Amino acid sequence: MDATPRWFTETDEGHSAWYVEHFRALAAEGADLEGEARFVDASLPPASRVLDAGCGPGRLGAALHARGHRVVGVDADPVLLAAAREDHVGPRWVLADLARLDLGEVFDAVVAAGNVMVFLARGSEEVVVGRLAAHVAPDGILVLGFRTDRHVTPDDVEAAATRSGLHPEHRFATWDLRPWRDDADFVIVVCRRPGTT
């Protein structure tokens, strides 16, 4: 397993700063950047605990916080995390590698939305799914959204989640709940940890 995420090895120098400014500009233009947050919010009771895994500059975590959820955002990129802290007061922002993540708490939802799975270190995908699953509370969900034209497949992710004690529950092709098709170029996988009842 490679120790360095693809986010650092397969992007150009300055990519993180560009990414921050790109999403700041989209927000300033009034672009709809909350599709993932609507999806997650609709899946949870009010005031749920949410882990935004691979939170980047904090757009998803901030939107969920604004909807009343208690949010922790985690990212390995200090540039992105600094932007999250600067732009979005409320959630707790933590610098950490998802392959070694151990926050010592569980969440009603763990979400990795913005192609996090395709930017992980080579060979770390199953380890990361296991670390994320370890943070899912009983009856909680793991939600992973990513492009399907890369090296990770929905079957791979669901198999890893199953080995970590979760049960695959849904697949969608978009955050607005369009049905999954085998030729879709994006997938949202939802897996649930069995409840205590």
mmCIF file of C-alpha atoms in Angstrom:
data_model
loop_
_atom_site.group_PDB
_atom_site.id
_atom_site.type_symbol
_atom_site.label_atom_id
_atom_site.label_comp_id
_atom_site.label_asym_id
_atom_site.label_seq_id
_atom_site.Cartn_x
_atom_site.Cartn_y
_atom_site.Cartn_z
ATOM 1 C CA MET A 1 0.000 0.000 0.000
ATOM 2 C CA ASP A 2 1.342 3.416 -0.971
ATOM 3 C CA ALA A 3 1.380 5.862 1.945
ATOM 4 C CA THR A 4 0.729 9.065 -0.026
ATOM 5 C CA PRO A 5 -2.786 9.818 -1.307
ATOM 6 C CA ARG A 6 -3.222 10.336 -5.046
ATOM 7 C CA TRP A 7 -4.549 13.802 -4.184
ATOM 8 C CA PHE A 8 -0.881 14.753 -3.635
ATOM 9 C CA THR A 9 0.850 12.524 -6.207
ATOM 10 C CA GLU A 10 -1.495 12.849 -9.205
ATOM 11 C CA THR A 11 -2.296 16.569 -9.190
ATOM 12 C CA ASP A 12 -0.221 19.567 -10.208
ATOM 13 C CA GLU A 13 1.585 21.858 -7.794
ATOM 14 C CA GLY A 14 -0.836 24.484 -6.537
ATOM 15 C CA HIS A 15 -3.845 22.260 -7.188
ATOM 16 C CA SER A 16 -5.121 22.553 -3.612
ATOM 17 C CA ALA A 17 -5.091 26.360 -3.681
ATOM 18 C CA TRP A 18 -6.801 26.305 -7.098
ATOM 19 C CA TYR A 19 -9.451 23.922 -5.747
ATOM 20 C CA VAL A 20 -10.211 26.215 -2.788
ATOM 21 C CA GLU A 21 -10.561 29.286 -5.010
ATOM 22 C CA HIS A 22 -12.617 27.399 -7.595
ATOM 23 C CA PHE A 23 -15.271 26.464 -5.036
ATOM 24 C CA ARG A 24 -15.188 29.904 -3.426
ATOM 25 C CA ALA A 25 -15.897 31.386 -6.867
ATOM 26 C CA LEU A 26 -18.747 28.939 -7.519
ATOM 27 C CA ALA A 27 -20.281 29.811 -4.150
ATOM 28 C CA ALA A 28 -19.958 33.546 -4.876
ATOM 29 C CA GLU A 29 -21.734 33.010 -8.216
ATOM 30 C CA GLY A 30 -24.620 31.305 -6.413
ATOM 31 C CA ALA A 31 -23.984 27.813 -7.802
ATOM 32 C CA ASP A 32 -25.900 25.000 -6.150
ATOM 33 C CA LEU A 33 -23.198 23.243 -4.119
ATOM 34 C CA GLU A 34 -25.463 21.468 -1.644
ATOM 35 C CA GLY A 35 -26.746 18.397 -3.502
ATOM 36 C CA GLU A 36 -24.731 16.037 -1.319
ATOM 37 C CA ALA A 37 -25.889 17.807 1.841
ATOM 38 C CA ARG A 38 -29.555 17.505 0.846
ATOM 39 C CA PHE A 39 -29.055 13.785 0.219
ATOM 40 C CA VAL A 40 -27.353 13.173 3.572
ATOM 41 C CA ASP A 41 -29.754 15.408 5.511
ATOM 42 C CA ALA A 42 -32.754 13.532 4.088
ATOM 43 C CA SER A 43 -31.184 10.256 5.262
ATOM 44 C CA LEU A 44 -30.816 11.292 8.914
ATOM 45 C CA PRO A 45 -32.810 12.367 11.952
ATOM 46 C CA PRO A 46 -32.362 15.995 13.054
ATOM 47 C CA ALA A 47 -29.188 16.890 14.960
ATOM 48 C CA SER A 48 -27.327 13.767 13.869
ATOM 49 C CA ARG A 49 -23.596 13.261 14.256
ATOM 50 C CA VAL A 50 -21.862 13.385 10.861
ATOM 51 C CA LEU A 51 -18.274 12.691 9.854
ATOM 52 C CA ASP A 52 -17.322 14.436 6.604
ATOM 53 C CA ALA A 53 -14.397 12.226 5.535
ATOM 54 C CA GLY A 54 -12.146 13.916 3.017
ATOM 55 C CA CYS A 55 -13.925 17.180 3.764
ATOM 56 C CA GLY A 56 -11.732 19.356 1.556
ATOM 57 C CA PRO A 57 -12.514 23.058 2.055
ATOM 58 C CA GLY A 58 -15.602 22.192 4.094
ATOM 59 C CA ARG A 59 -18.517 22.803 1.747
ATOM 60 C CA LEU A 60 -20.485 19.629 2.640
ATOM 61 C CA GLY A 61 -19.759 19.748 6.362
ATOM 62 C CA ALA A 62 -20.739 23.408 6.550
ATOM 63 C CA ALA A 63 -24.026 22.780 4.740
ATOM 64 C CA LEU A 64 -24.873 19.903 7.094
ATOM 65 C CA HIS A 65 -23.937 22.027 10.105
ATOM 66 C CA ALA A 66 -26.289 24.758 8.825
ATOM 67 C CA ARG A 67 -29.031 22.102 8.748
ATOM 68 C CA GLY A 68 -28.492 21.431 12.459
ATOM 69 C CA HIS A 69 -26.184 18.404 12.389
ATOM 70 C CA ARG A 70 -23.094 18.030 14.571
ATOM 71 C CA VAL A 71 -20.224 17.756 12.099
ATOM 72 C CA VAL A 72 -16.590 16.723 12.224
ATOM 73 C CA GLY A 73 -14.629 17.184 9.000
ATOM 74 C CA VAL A 74 -11.374 15.329 8.326
ATOM 75 C CA ASP A 75 -8.866 15.863 5.536
ATOM 76 C CA ALA A 76 -5.186 15.073 4.914
ATOM 77 C CA ASP A 77 -4.548 18.311 2.991
ATOM 78 C CA PRO A 78 -3.589 21.213 5.279
ATOM 79 C CA VAL A 79 -4.371 23.778 2.549
ATOM 80 C CA LEU A 80 -7.940 22.535 2.177
ATOM 81 C CA LEU A 81 -8.407 22.234 5.924
ATOM 82 C CA ALA A 82 -7.152 25.806 6.486
ATOM 83 C CA ALA A 83 -9.800 27.012 4.020
ATOM 84 C CA ALA A 84 -12.489 25.004 5.819
ATOM 85 C CA ARG A 85 -11.507 26.595 9.128
ATOM 86 C CA GLU A 86 -11.407 30.077 7.588
ATOM 87 C CA ASP A 87 -14.667 29.862 5.662
ATOM 88 C CA HIS A 88 -16.881 27.686 7.854
ATOM 89 C CA VAL A 89 -17.183 28.236 11.587
ATOM 90 C CA GLY A 90 -19.137 25.572 13.455
ATOM 91 C CA PRO A 91 -17.916 22.117 12.463
ATOM 92 C CA ARG A 92 -14.769 20.685 14.029
ATOM 93 C CA TRP A 93 -12.037 20.369 11.362
ATOM 94 C CA VAL A 94 -9.330 17.711 11.881
ATOM 95 C CA LEU A 95 -6.120 17.087 9.923
ATOM 96 C CA ALA A 96 -5.788 13.306 9.509
ATOM 97 C CA ASP A 97 -5.064 10.544 7.016
ATOM 98 C CA LEU A 98 -8.193 8.454 6.419
ATOM 99 C CA ALA A 99 -6.120 5.257 6.249
ATOM 100 C CA ARG A 100 -5.137 5.772 9.900
ATOM 101 C CA LEU A 101 -8.271 7.480 11.144
ATOM 102 C CA ASP A 102 -9.218 6.853 14.773
ATOM 103 C CA LEU A 103 -11.299 9.651 16.293
ATOM 104 C CA GLY A 104 -12.482 7.549 19.231
ATOM 105 C CA GLU A 105 -16.147 8.231 18.490
ATOM 106 C CA VAL A 106 -18.904 7.032 16.188
ATOM 107 C CA PHE A 107 -21.302 8.913 13.934
ATOM 108 C CA ASP A 108 -24.821 8.504 12.582
ATOM 109 C CA ALA A 109 -23.397 9.076 9.101
ATOM 110 C CA VAL A 110 -19.906 8.916 7.668
ATOM 111 C CA VAL A 111 -19.750 10.572 4.267
ATOM 112 C CA ALA A 112 -16.978 10.671 1.666
ATOM 113 C CA ALA A 113 -18.602 12.618 -1.128
ATOM 114 C CA GLY A 114 -16.250 14.425 -3.496
ATOM 115 C CA ASN A 115 -14.396 11.592 -5.243
ATOM 116 C CA VAL A 116 -12.481 10.901 -2.036
ATOM 117 C CA MET A 117 -12.237 7.205 -2.929
ATOM 118 C CA VAL A 118 -10.402 7.872 -6.208
ATOM 119 C CA PHE A 119 -7.821 10.171 -4.574
ATOM 120 C CA LEU A 120 -6.747 7.759 -1.822
ATOM 121 C CA ALA A 121 -3.270 6.256 -1.699
ATOM 122 C CA ARG A 122 -2.816 3.329 -4.068
ATOM 123 C CA GLY A 123 -3.956 0.094 -2.462
ATOM 124 C CA SER A 124 -5.464 1.802 0.596
ATOM 125 C CA GLU A 125 -9.110 1.699 -0.504
ATOM 126 C CA GLU A 126 -10.137 -1.305 1.585
ATOM 127 C CA VAL A 127 -8.214 -0.032 4.621
ATOM 128 C CA VAL A 128 -9.953 3.344 4.345
ATOM 129 C CA VAL A 129 -13.402 1.782 4.002
ATOM 130 C CA GLY A 130 -12.608 -0.224 7.138
ATOM 131 C CA ARG A 131 -11.481 2.875 9.063
ATOM 132 C CA LEU A 132 -14.593 4.783 7.981
ATOM 133 C CA ALA A 133 -16.841 1.827 8.854
ATOM 134 C CA ALA A 134 -15.293 1.710 12.324
ATOM 135 C CA HIS A 135 -16.714 5.209 12.881
ATOM 136 C CA VAL A 136 -20.302 4.268 11.920
ATOM 137 C CA ALA A 137 -22.688 3.945 14.884
ATOM 138 C CA PRO A 138 -25.254 1.123 15.126
ATOM 139 C CA ASP A 139 -27.998 1.810 12.553
ATOM 140 C CA GLY A 140 -25.744 4.490 11.049
ATOM 141 C CA ILE A 141 -24.769 4.830 7.413
ATOM 142 C CA LEU A 142 -21.637 5.066 5.317
ATOM 143 C CA VAL A 143 -22.175 7.133 2.156
ATOM 144 C CA LEU A 144 -19.511 7.083 -0.562
ATOM 145 C CA GLY A 145 -19.810 9.047 -3.815
ATOM 146 C CA PHE A 146 -17.195 8.642 -6.550
ATOM 147 C CA ARG A 147 -16.540 8.383 -10.290
ATOM 148 C CA THR A 148 -16.728 4.880 -11.706
ATOM 149 C CA ASP A 149 -14.247 5.387 -14.567
ATOM 150 C CA ARG A 150 -11.205 5.133 -12.302
ATOM 151 C CA HIS A 151 -9.678 2.240 -10.341
ATOM 152 C CA VAL A 152 -12.469 1.787 -7.733
ATOM 153 C CA THR A 153 -15.755 0.030 -8.438
ATOM 154 C CA PRO A 154 -19.038 -0.021 -6.513
ATOM 155 C CA ASP A 155 -18.619 -3.782 -6.062
ATOM 156 C CA ASP A 156 -15.151 -3.271 -4.515
ATOM 157 C CA VAL A 157 -16.482 -0.700 -2.066
ATOM 158 C CA GLU A 158 -19.546 -2.716 -1.083
ATOM 159 C CA ALA A 159 -17.412 -5.829 -0.556
ATOM 160 C CA ALA A 160 -15.002 -3.901 1.671
ATOM 161 C CA ALA A 161 -17.908 -2.426 3.638
ATOM 162 C CA THR A 162 -19.441 -5.873 4.078
ATOM 163 C CA ARG A 163 -16.146 -7.229 5.429
ATOM 164 C CA SER A 164 -16.230 -4.318 7.905
ATOM 165 C CA GLY A 165 -19.673 -5.276 9.241
ATOM 166 C CA LEU A 166 -21.875 -2.995 7.146
ATOM 167 C CA HIS A 167 -24.667 -4.004 4.778
ATOM 168 C CA PRO A 168 -25.018 -2.449 1.294
ATOM 169 C CA GLU A 169 -28.403 -0.768 1.147
ATOM 170 C CA HIS A 170 -28.597 1.533 -1.909
ATOM 171 C CA ARG A 171 -26.838 2.593 -5.076
ATOM 172 C CA PHE A 172 -27.701 5.783 -6.925
ATOM 173 C CA ALA A 173 -26.223 7.398 -10.023
ATOM 174 C CA THR A 174 -26.593 10.982 -8.760
ATOM 175 C CA TRP A 175 -27.099 12.891 -5.531
ATOM 176 C CA ASP A 176 -30.666 13.674 -6.654
ATOM 177 C CA LEU A 177 -31.523 9.951 -6.475
ATOM 178 C CA ARG A 178 -31.460 8.979 -10.128
ATOM 179 C CA PRO A 179 -31.396 5.181 -10.307
ATOM 180 C CA TRP A 180 -28.108 3.330 -10.608
ATOM 181 C CA ARG A 181 -27.245 1.875 -14.021
ATOM 182 C CA ASP A 182 -24.189 -0.194 -14.880
ATOM 183 C CA ASP A 183 -23.076 2.425 -17.430
ATOM 184 C CA ALA A 184 -23.323 5.352 -14.986
ATOM 185 C CA ASP A 185 -20.102 7.348 -14.598
ATOM 186 C CA PHE A 186 -20.775 8.203 -10.951
ATOM 187 C CA VAL A 187 -22.113 6.192 -8.042
ATOM 188 C CA ILE A 188 -23.382 6.841 -4.529
ATOM 189 C CA VAL A 189 -23.097 3.733 -2.375
ATOM 190 C CA VAL A 190 -24.994 3.659 0.936
ATOM 191 C CA CYS A 191 -24.170 0.953 3.482
ATOM 192 C CA ARG A 192 -25.645 0.570 6.974
ATOM 193 C CA ARG A 193 -24.376 -0.898 10.223
ATOM 194 C CA PRO A 194 -27.013 -3.176 11.775
ATOM 195 C CA GLY A 195 -28.844 -1.532 14.673
ATOM 196 C CA THR A 196 -29.002 -2.674 18.276
ATOM 197 C CA THR A 197 -32.719 -3.570 18.173
#
